[in-house]
Short mmCIF file of N, CA and C in Angstrom, two decimals:
data_model
loop_
_atom_site.label_atom_id
_atom_site.label_comp_id
_atom_site.label_asym_id
_atom_site.label_seq_id
_atom_site.Cartn_x
_atom_site.Cartn_y
_atom_site.Cartn_z
N MET A 1 -5.68 71.61 133.37
CA MET A 1 -4.43 72.34 133.41
C MET A 1 -4.76 73.83 133.56
N THR A 2 -4.12 74.43 134.50
CA THR A 2 -4.37 75.86 134.74
C THR A 2 -3.58 76.69 133.74
N LYS A 3 -3.96 77.95 133.67
CA LYS A 3 -3.28 78.88 132.77
C LYS A 3 -1.81 79.02 133.16
N GLU A 4 -1.56 79.06 134.44
CA GLU A 4 -0.18 79.20 134.93
C GLU A 4 0.66 77.97 134.58
N ASP A 5 0.05 76.79 134.72
CA ASP A 5 0.77 75.56 134.36
C ASP A 5 1.13 75.57 132.88
N PHE A 6 0.16 75.96 132.07
CA PHE A 6 0.38 76.00 130.63
C PHE A 6 1.49 76.99 130.28
N GLU A 7 1.44 78.18 130.86
CA GLU A 7 2.46 79.19 130.58
C GLU A 7 3.84 78.71 130.99
N GLN A 8 3.92 78.02 132.11
CA GLN A 8 5.20 77.49 132.58
C GLN A 8 5.74 76.44 131.60
N ILE A 9 4.87 75.55 131.16
CA ILE A 9 5.27 74.53 130.20
C ILE A 9 5.71 75.19 128.89
N TYR A 10 4.95 76.18 128.46
CA TYR A 10 5.26 76.89 127.21
C TYR A 10 6.64 77.55 127.30
N ARG A 11 6.86 78.31 128.36
CA ARG A 11 8.15 79.01 128.50
C ARG A 11 9.32 78.05 128.62
N ARG A 12 9.09 76.94 129.28
CA ARG A 12 10.17 75.99 129.52
C ARG A 12 10.52 75.19 128.27
N HIS A 13 9.53 74.80 127.49
CA HIS A 13 9.78 73.86 126.40
C HIS A 13 9.78 74.47 125.00
N TYR A 14 9.21 75.64 124.82
CA TYR A 14 9.11 76.22 123.48
C TYR A 14 10.46 76.33 122.78
N PRO A 15 11.51 76.88 123.42
CA PRO A 15 12.78 77.05 122.69
C PRO A 15 13.35 75.75 122.13
N GLN A 16 13.36 74.70 122.91
CA GLN A 16 13.94 73.45 122.41
C GLN A 16 13.03 72.79 121.38
N MET A 17 11.72 72.95 121.53
CA MET A 17 10.80 72.42 120.53
C MET A 17 11.00 73.14 119.21
N TYR A 18 11.12 74.43 119.28
CA TYR A 18 11.32 75.23 118.06
C TYR A 18 12.65 74.85 117.39
N ARG A 19 13.71 74.70 118.18
CA ARG A 19 15.02 74.33 117.61
C ARG A 19 14.94 72.99 116.89
N LEU A 20 14.25 72.03 117.50
CA LEU A 20 14.11 70.73 116.85
C LEU A 20 13.35 70.86 115.53
N ALA A 21 12.24 71.57 115.56
CA ALA A 21 11.45 71.74 114.33
C ALA A 21 12.27 72.47 113.27
N ARG A 22 12.99 73.49 113.67
CA ARG A 22 13.81 74.28 112.75
C ARG A 22 14.91 73.43 112.13
N THR A 23 15.49 72.55 112.95
CA THR A 23 16.54 71.65 112.48
C THR A 23 16.00 70.68 111.45
N MET A 24 14.78 70.22 111.66
CA MET A 24 14.20 69.24 110.75
C MET A 24 13.60 69.86 109.49
N LEU A 25 13.01 71.04 109.61
CA LEU A 25 12.26 71.62 108.50
C LEU A 25 13.01 72.71 107.73
N TYR A 26 14.00 73.33 108.35
CA TYR A 26 14.74 74.41 107.71
C TYR A 26 13.85 75.59 107.32
N ASP A 27 12.77 75.78 108.04
CA ASP A 27 11.83 76.85 107.73
C ASP A 27 11.31 77.43 109.04
N ALA A 28 11.60 78.71 109.30
CA ALA A 28 11.23 79.32 110.58
C ALA A 28 9.72 79.37 110.78
N ASP A 29 9.00 79.83 109.77
CA ASP A 29 7.54 79.95 109.91
C ASP A 29 6.88 78.59 110.10
N GLU A 30 7.29 77.62 109.31
CA GLU A 30 6.71 76.29 109.43
C GLU A 30 7.04 75.68 110.79
N SER A 31 8.23 75.94 111.29
CA SER A 31 8.63 75.44 112.61
C SER A 31 7.78 76.05 113.71
N LYS A 32 7.53 77.35 113.62
CA LYS A 32 6.67 78.00 114.59
C LYS A 32 5.26 77.43 114.55
N ASP A 33 4.77 77.16 113.35
CA ASP A 33 3.43 76.57 113.19
C ASP A 33 3.35 75.20 113.86
N VAL A 34 4.37 74.38 113.67
CA VAL A 34 4.39 73.04 114.25
C VAL A 34 4.30 73.13 115.76
N VAL A 35 5.15 73.95 116.35
CA VAL A 35 5.18 74.06 117.81
C VAL A 35 3.88 74.66 118.32
N SER A 36 3.38 75.65 117.65
CA SER A 36 2.11 76.26 118.05
C SER A 36 0.96 75.27 118.00
N ASP A 37 0.92 74.45 116.96
CA ASP A 37 -0.14 73.45 116.84
C ASP A 37 -0.12 72.48 118.01
N ILE A 38 1.06 72.09 118.42
CA ILE A 38 1.17 71.15 119.54
C ILE A 38 0.70 71.81 120.82
N PHE A 39 1.06 73.07 121.03
CA PHE A 39 0.60 73.77 122.23
C PHE A 39 -0.91 74.02 122.20
N VAL A 40 -1.47 74.26 121.03
CA VAL A 40 -2.92 74.42 120.91
C VAL A 40 -3.61 73.13 121.33
N ARG A 41 -3.11 72.00 120.85
CA ARG A 41 -3.70 70.71 121.23
C ARG A 41 -3.59 70.49 122.73
N LEU A 42 -2.47 70.88 123.31
CA LEU A 42 -2.28 70.75 124.75
C LEU A 42 -3.26 71.65 125.50
N LEU A 43 -3.42 72.86 125.04
CA LEU A 43 -4.31 73.82 125.69
C LEU A 43 -5.77 73.39 125.59
N ARG A 44 -6.15 72.86 124.44
CA ARG A 44 -7.54 72.41 124.26
C ARG A 44 -7.84 71.14 125.05
N GLY A 45 -6.81 70.46 125.48
CA GLY A 45 -7.03 69.22 126.21
C GLY A 45 -7.10 68.01 125.31
N ASP A 46 -6.75 68.17 124.02
CA ASP A 46 -6.73 67.04 123.10
C ASP A 46 -5.69 66.01 123.53
N ILE A 47 -4.65 66.50 124.21
CA ILE A 47 -3.60 65.64 124.73
C ILE A 47 -3.37 66.01 126.18
N SER A 48 -3.02 65.04 126.98
CA SER A 48 -2.74 65.33 128.39
C SER A 48 -1.67 64.38 128.91
N PRO A 49 -0.43 64.62 128.51
CA PRO A 49 0.66 63.76 128.98
C PRO A 49 0.92 63.97 130.47
N GLU A 50 1.51 62.97 131.07
CA GLU A 50 1.88 63.10 132.48
C GLU A 50 2.95 64.17 132.62
N THR A 51 2.91 64.91 133.71
CA THR A 51 3.82 66.03 133.90
C THR A 51 5.28 65.61 133.84
N GLU A 52 5.61 64.47 134.44
CA GLU A 52 7.03 64.05 134.45
C GLU A 52 7.50 63.59 133.08
N LYS A 53 6.59 63.29 132.19
CA LYS A 53 6.95 62.87 130.83
C LYS A 53 6.67 63.96 129.80
N MET A 54 6.38 65.16 130.24
CA MET A 54 5.96 66.24 129.36
C MET A 54 7.02 66.56 128.30
N GLU A 55 8.28 66.72 128.72
CA GLU A 55 9.32 67.11 127.78
C GLU A 55 9.47 66.07 126.68
N GLY A 56 9.54 64.81 127.04
CA GLY A 56 9.68 63.75 126.05
C GLY A 56 8.49 63.70 125.10
N TYR A 57 7.30 63.87 125.67
CA TYR A 57 6.10 63.84 124.84
C TYR A 57 6.08 65.00 123.85
N LEU A 58 6.40 66.20 124.33
CA LEU A 58 6.38 67.37 123.47
C LEU A 58 7.42 67.26 122.35
N MET A 59 8.60 66.80 122.70
CA MET A 59 9.65 66.66 121.68
C MET A 59 9.29 65.59 120.66
N MET A 60 8.69 64.49 121.13
CA MET A 60 8.27 63.44 120.21
C MET A 60 7.15 63.96 119.30
N SER A 61 6.26 64.77 119.86
CA SER A 61 5.19 65.34 119.06
C SER A 61 5.75 66.24 117.96
N VAL A 62 6.74 67.04 118.28
CA VAL A 62 7.38 67.91 117.29
C VAL A 62 8.03 67.06 116.20
N ARG A 63 8.78 66.06 116.64
CA ARG A 63 9.47 65.20 115.67
C ARG A 63 8.48 64.51 114.73
N ASN A 64 7.40 63.97 115.29
CA ASN A 64 6.41 63.27 114.47
C ASN A 64 5.70 64.22 113.50
N ARG A 65 5.35 65.40 113.99
CA ARG A 65 4.68 66.37 113.12
C ARG A 65 5.61 66.83 111.99
N CYS A 66 6.88 67.03 112.31
CA CYS A 66 7.86 67.41 111.29
C CYS A 66 8.02 66.31 110.25
N ARG A 67 8.05 65.07 110.71
CA ARG A 67 8.15 63.95 109.78
C ARG A 67 6.95 63.91 108.84
N ASP A 68 5.76 64.17 109.39
CA ASP A 68 4.56 64.21 108.55
C ASP A 68 4.69 65.29 107.48
N ILE A 69 5.15 66.45 107.89
CA ILE A 69 5.31 67.56 106.95
C ILE A 69 6.33 67.22 105.87
N ILE A 70 7.43 66.62 106.27
CA ILE A 70 8.47 66.24 105.31
C ILE A 70 7.92 65.20 104.34
N SER A 71 7.18 64.25 104.86
CA SER A 71 6.57 63.22 104.02
C SER A 71 5.62 63.84 103.01
N HIS A 72 4.78 64.77 103.47
CA HIS A 72 3.84 65.42 102.57
C HIS A 72 4.56 66.29 101.55
N LYS A 73 5.66 66.89 101.96
CA LYS A 73 6.44 67.67 101.00
C LYS A 73 6.98 66.76 99.92
N SER A 74 7.42 65.59 100.31
CA SER A 74 7.95 64.64 99.34
C SER A 74 6.87 64.26 98.34
N ILE A 75 5.66 63.99 98.83
CA ILE A 75 4.55 63.67 97.93
C ILE A 75 4.24 64.85 97.05
N ARG A 76 4.21 66.06 97.64
CA ARG A 76 3.91 67.26 96.87
C ARG A 76 4.95 67.47 95.78
N GLU A 77 6.23 67.25 96.11
CA GLU A 77 7.28 67.41 95.11
C GLU A 77 7.13 66.40 93.98
N ARG A 78 6.74 65.16 94.33
CA ARG A 78 6.52 64.15 93.30
C ARG A 78 5.35 64.54 92.41
N VAL A 79 4.29 65.05 93.01
CA VAL A 79 3.12 65.47 92.23
C VAL A 79 3.49 66.63 91.32
N GLU A 80 4.25 67.59 91.84
CA GLU A 80 4.68 68.72 91.01
C GLU A 80 5.54 68.23 89.84
N LYS A 81 6.38 67.24 90.10
CA LYS A 81 7.20 66.67 89.04
C LYS A 81 6.31 65.99 88.00
N LEU A 82 5.29 65.28 88.48
CA LEU A 82 4.37 64.63 87.55
C LEU A 82 3.63 65.66 86.71
N PHE A 83 3.19 66.76 87.33
CA PHE A 83 2.52 67.81 86.56
C PHE A 83 3.44 68.35 85.48
N ALA A 84 4.70 68.53 85.80
CA ALA A 84 5.65 69.01 84.80
C ALA A 84 5.79 68.00 83.67
N GLN A 85 5.82 66.71 84.03
CA GLN A 85 5.89 65.67 83.01
C GLN A 85 4.64 65.69 82.15
N GLU A 86 3.49 65.88 82.80
CA GLU A 86 2.22 65.91 82.07
C GLU A 86 2.24 66.99 81.01
N LEU A 87 2.75 68.16 81.38
CA LEU A 87 2.73 69.27 80.44
C LEU A 87 3.52 68.95 79.18
N THR A 88 4.62 68.24 79.35
CA THR A 88 5.42 67.92 78.18
C THR A 88 4.94 66.66 77.49
N GLN A 89 4.55 65.66 78.25
CA GLN A 89 4.19 64.38 77.66
C GLN A 89 2.76 64.34 77.15
N SER A 90 1.89 65.09 77.76
CA SER A 90 0.49 65.01 77.37
C SER A 90 0.19 65.85 76.12
N ASN A 91 1.20 66.50 75.59
CA ASN A 91 0.98 67.22 74.34
C ASN A 91 0.49 66.28 73.25
N ILE A 92 0.81 65.00 73.38
CA ILE A 92 0.34 64.01 72.42
C ILE A 92 -1.18 64.05 72.36
N ILE A 93 -1.81 64.19 73.53
CA ILE A 93 -3.27 64.16 73.60
C ILE A 93 -3.89 65.45 73.07
N TYR A 94 -3.31 66.57 73.41
CA TYR A 94 -3.95 67.83 73.11
C TYR A 94 -3.71 68.34 71.69
N LEU A 95 -2.86 67.67 70.97
CA LEU A 95 -2.72 68.03 69.57
C LEU A 95 -3.95 67.55 68.83
N ASN A 96 -4.34 68.25 67.83
CA ASN A 96 -5.54 67.87 67.07
C ASN A 96 -5.21 66.85 65.99
N ASP A 97 -4.20 66.09 66.19
CA ASP A 97 -3.79 65.08 65.24
C ASP A 97 -4.49 63.77 65.60
N ASP A 98 -5.53 63.43 64.84
CA ASP A 98 -6.33 62.25 65.13
C ASP A 98 -5.51 60.97 65.11
N ASP A 99 -4.54 60.89 64.23
CA ASP A 99 -3.72 59.69 64.15
C ASP A 99 -2.93 59.48 65.43
N ARG A 100 -2.33 60.53 65.95
CA ARG A 100 -1.57 60.43 67.20
C ARG A 100 -2.48 60.02 68.36
N LEU A 101 -3.63 60.63 68.44
CA LEU A 101 -4.56 60.30 69.51
C LEU A 101 -5.01 58.85 69.39
N GLU A 102 -5.27 58.42 68.19
CA GLU A 102 -5.69 57.04 67.97
C GLU A 102 -4.58 56.06 68.37
N ARG A 103 -3.34 56.36 67.99
CA ARG A 103 -2.21 55.50 68.37
C ARG A 103 -2.03 55.49 69.88
N LEU A 104 -2.17 56.64 70.49
CA LEU A 104 -2.03 56.73 71.94
C LEU A 104 -3.10 55.89 72.64
N MET A 105 -4.34 56.04 72.23
CA MET A 105 -5.43 55.30 72.88
C MET A 105 -5.30 53.80 72.62
N PHE A 106 -4.81 53.43 71.45
CA PHE A 106 -4.56 52.01 71.17
C PHE A 106 -3.53 51.47 72.15
N PHE A 107 -2.44 52.21 72.34
CA PHE A 107 -1.40 51.80 73.27
C PHE A 107 -1.96 51.71 74.69
N VAL A 108 -2.70 52.72 75.12
CA VAL A 108 -3.27 52.74 76.47
C VAL A 108 -4.17 51.53 76.68
N ASN A 109 -5.07 51.27 75.74
CA ASN A 109 -6.03 50.17 75.89
C ASN A 109 -5.36 48.80 75.81
N LYS A 110 -4.26 48.71 75.11
CA LYS A 110 -3.59 47.43 74.95
C LYS A 110 -2.59 47.14 76.07
N ASN A 111 -1.96 48.17 76.62
CA ASN A 111 -0.81 47.95 77.50
C ASN A 111 -1.01 48.34 78.96
N LEU A 112 -2.09 49.01 79.29
CA LEU A 112 -2.31 49.42 80.68
C LEU A 112 -3.39 48.56 81.32
N THR A 113 -3.31 48.45 82.64
CA THR A 113 -4.33 47.71 83.38
C THR A 113 -5.66 48.45 83.26
N PRO A 114 -6.77 47.77 83.50
CA PRO A 114 -8.07 48.45 83.41
C PRO A 114 -8.16 49.69 84.31
N LEU A 115 -7.64 49.59 85.53
CA LEU A 115 -7.70 50.75 86.42
C LEU A 115 -6.84 51.88 85.88
N SER A 116 -5.66 51.57 85.40
CA SER A 116 -4.78 52.61 84.83
C SER A 116 -5.44 53.26 83.61
N GLN A 117 -6.10 52.45 82.78
CA GLN A 117 -6.81 52.98 81.61
C GLN A 117 -7.89 53.96 82.06
N GLN A 118 -8.67 53.54 83.04
CA GLN A 118 -9.77 54.38 83.52
C GLN A 118 -9.22 55.69 84.09
N ILE A 119 -8.20 55.59 84.92
CA ILE A 119 -7.60 56.79 85.52
C ILE A 119 -7.05 57.71 84.44
N PHE A 120 -6.34 57.14 83.48
CA PHE A 120 -5.76 57.92 82.39
C PHE A 120 -6.85 58.65 81.61
N GLN A 121 -7.91 57.95 81.27
CA GLN A 121 -8.98 58.55 80.47
C GLN A 121 -9.71 59.63 81.26
N LEU A 122 -9.97 59.39 82.54
CA LEU A 122 -10.64 60.41 83.35
C LEU A 122 -9.78 61.67 83.47
N ARG A 123 -8.49 61.46 83.67
CA ARG A 123 -7.60 62.60 83.88
C ARG A 123 -7.39 63.41 82.61
N PHE A 124 -7.14 62.73 81.50
CA PHE A 124 -6.75 63.45 80.30
C PHE A 124 -7.88 63.68 79.31
N LEU A 125 -8.73 62.72 79.12
CA LEU A 125 -9.81 62.90 78.15
C LEU A 125 -10.97 63.68 78.74
N ARG A 126 -11.28 63.41 80.00
CA ARG A 126 -12.38 64.13 80.64
C ARG A 126 -11.87 65.30 81.48
N GLU A 127 -10.53 65.45 81.54
CA GLU A 127 -9.87 66.57 82.20
C GLU A 127 -10.33 66.75 83.65
N MET A 128 -10.42 65.64 84.37
CA MET A 128 -10.80 65.68 85.77
C MET A 128 -9.55 65.91 86.63
N SER A 129 -9.73 66.52 87.79
CA SER A 129 -8.62 66.73 88.72
C SER A 129 -8.26 65.40 89.38
N TYR A 130 -7.12 65.37 90.05
CA TYR A 130 -6.70 64.16 90.75
C TYR A 130 -7.75 63.76 91.78
N GLU A 131 -8.26 64.72 92.50
CA GLU A 131 -9.27 64.44 93.52
C GLU A 131 -10.55 63.87 92.89
N GLU A 132 -10.98 64.45 91.78
CA GLU A 132 -12.17 63.95 91.10
C GLU A 132 -11.95 62.53 90.57
N VAL A 133 -10.77 62.27 90.04
CA VAL A 133 -10.46 60.93 89.54
C VAL A 133 -10.46 59.94 90.70
N ALA A 134 -9.87 60.34 91.82
CA ALA A 134 -9.83 59.47 93.00
C ALA A 134 -11.24 59.13 93.47
N GLN A 135 -12.11 60.12 93.51
CA GLN A 135 -13.49 59.88 93.93
C GLN A 135 -14.22 58.99 92.93
N ALA A 136 -14.02 59.23 91.66
CA ALA A 136 -14.72 58.47 90.62
C ALA A 136 -14.29 57.00 90.60
N THR A 137 -13.03 56.74 90.92
CA THR A 137 -12.52 55.37 90.85
C THR A 137 -12.52 54.68 92.21
N GLY A 138 -12.72 55.45 93.27
CA GLY A 138 -12.74 54.86 94.60
C GLY A 138 -11.37 54.52 95.15
N VAL A 139 -10.35 55.23 94.68
CA VAL A 139 -8.99 55.01 95.18
C VAL A 139 -8.46 56.34 95.74
N SER A 140 -7.32 56.29 96.38
CA SER A 140 -6.74 57.50 96.95
C SER A 140 -6.06 58.34 95.86
N LYS A 141 -5.79 59.61 96.20
CA LYS A 141 -5.09 60.48 95.26
C LYS A 141 -3.68 59.96 95.00
N VAL A 142 -3.06 59.34 96.01
CA VAL A 142 -1.72 58.78 95.84
C VAL A 142 -1.76 57.64 94.82
N THR A 143 -2.80 56.82 94.88
CA THR A 143 -2.96 55.74 93.92
C THR A 143 -3.15 56.30 92.51
N VAL A 144 -3.95 57.35 92.40
CA VAL A 144 -4.13 58.01 91.10
C VAL A 144 -2.78 58.50 90.59
N TYR A 145 -2.03 59.16 91.45
CA TYR A 145 -0.71 59.66 91.08
C TYR A 145 0.18 58.51 90.59
N ASN A 146 0.21 57.41 91.35
CA ASN A 146 1.08 56.29 90.99
C ASN A 146 0.69 55.68 89.64
N HIS A 147 -0.61 55.49 89.42
CA HIS A 147 -1.06 54.93 88.14
C HIS A 147 -0.72 55.86 86.98
N LEU A 148 -0.96 57.15 87.16
CA LEU A 148 -0.66 58.10 86.08
C LEU A 148 0.84 58.19 85.82
N SER A 149 1.60 58.19 86.89
CA SER A 149 3.05 58.27 86.73
C SER A 149 3.56 57.07 85.94
N ASN A 150 3.11 55.88 86.32
CA ASN A 150 3.53 54.68 85.60
C ASN A 150 3.04 54.70 84.16
N ALA A 151 1.80 55.10 83.95
CA ALA A 151 1.24 55.15 82.59
C ALA A 151 2.02 56.13 81.73
N LEU A 152 2.27 57.32 82.25
CA LEU A 152 3.00 58.32 81.47
C LEU A 152 4.42 57.87 81.16
N GLN A 153 5.04 57.20 82.11
CA GLN A 153 6.39 56.69 81.88
C GLN A 153 6.39 55.66 80.75
N ARG A 154 5.43 54.76 80.78
CA ARG A 154 5.33 53.73 79.73
C ARG A 154 5.03 54.37 78.37
N ILE A 155 4.12 55.34 78.37
CA ILE A 155 3.78 56.03 77.12
C ILE A 155 5.00 56.77 76.58
N HIS A 156 5.68 57.45 77.46
CA HIS A 156 6.87 58.20 77.06
C HIS A 156 7.92 57.26 76.45
N GLU A 157 8.17 56.15 77.12
CA GLU A 157 9.14 55.19 76.61
C GLU A 157 8.71 54.62 75.25
N HIS A 158 7.43 54.33 75.12
CA HIS A 158 6.94 53.74 73.87
C HIS A 158 7.03 54.73 72.70
N PHE A 159 6.58 55.95 72.92
CA PHE A 159 6.53 56.91 71.83
C PHE A 159 7.85 57.63 71.61
N GLU A 160 8.76 57.53 72.56
CA GLU A 160 10.07 58.16 72.41
C GLU A 160 10.85 57.46 71.30
N ASP A 161 10.67 56.17 71.19
CA ASP A 161 11.39 55.40 70.17
C ASP A 161 10.83 55.60 68.78
N LYS A 162 9.63 56.12 68.67
CA LYS A 162 8.95 56.19 67.36
C LYS A 162 9.03 57.55 66.75
#
């Protein structure tokens, strides 16, 4: 693709690509980044759609990239919510009350699956990050998040009544 071809494609398609990204993301800077990333891939030759299908391909690329960003935002928001829950719920662990810690660990060992127990202990007792826990257990960070979220919910429900 020549420089002139690229510039023509850029001038012709950038406005509608940006509008689509802006409509989906509600963020001007993020929308510009999405469109720019797609044009960078086109310029580098990572993608080479047929000329007659260029508009459809570019718009689909914007839509897919925006969906990825929205999906990751959703995960990020869930993780942030979990961190907020941890701060309030994990006070049970960080108090120097041996009886509470003993009751908590008894509940964890009796009521959680072995993987959930391991993840819980690595995260809270050994104070490992989500990434470190994921590497240590051989699961994804999303799996770590899901196990911790379920464990904390069960712990919260159990100790809320007591």
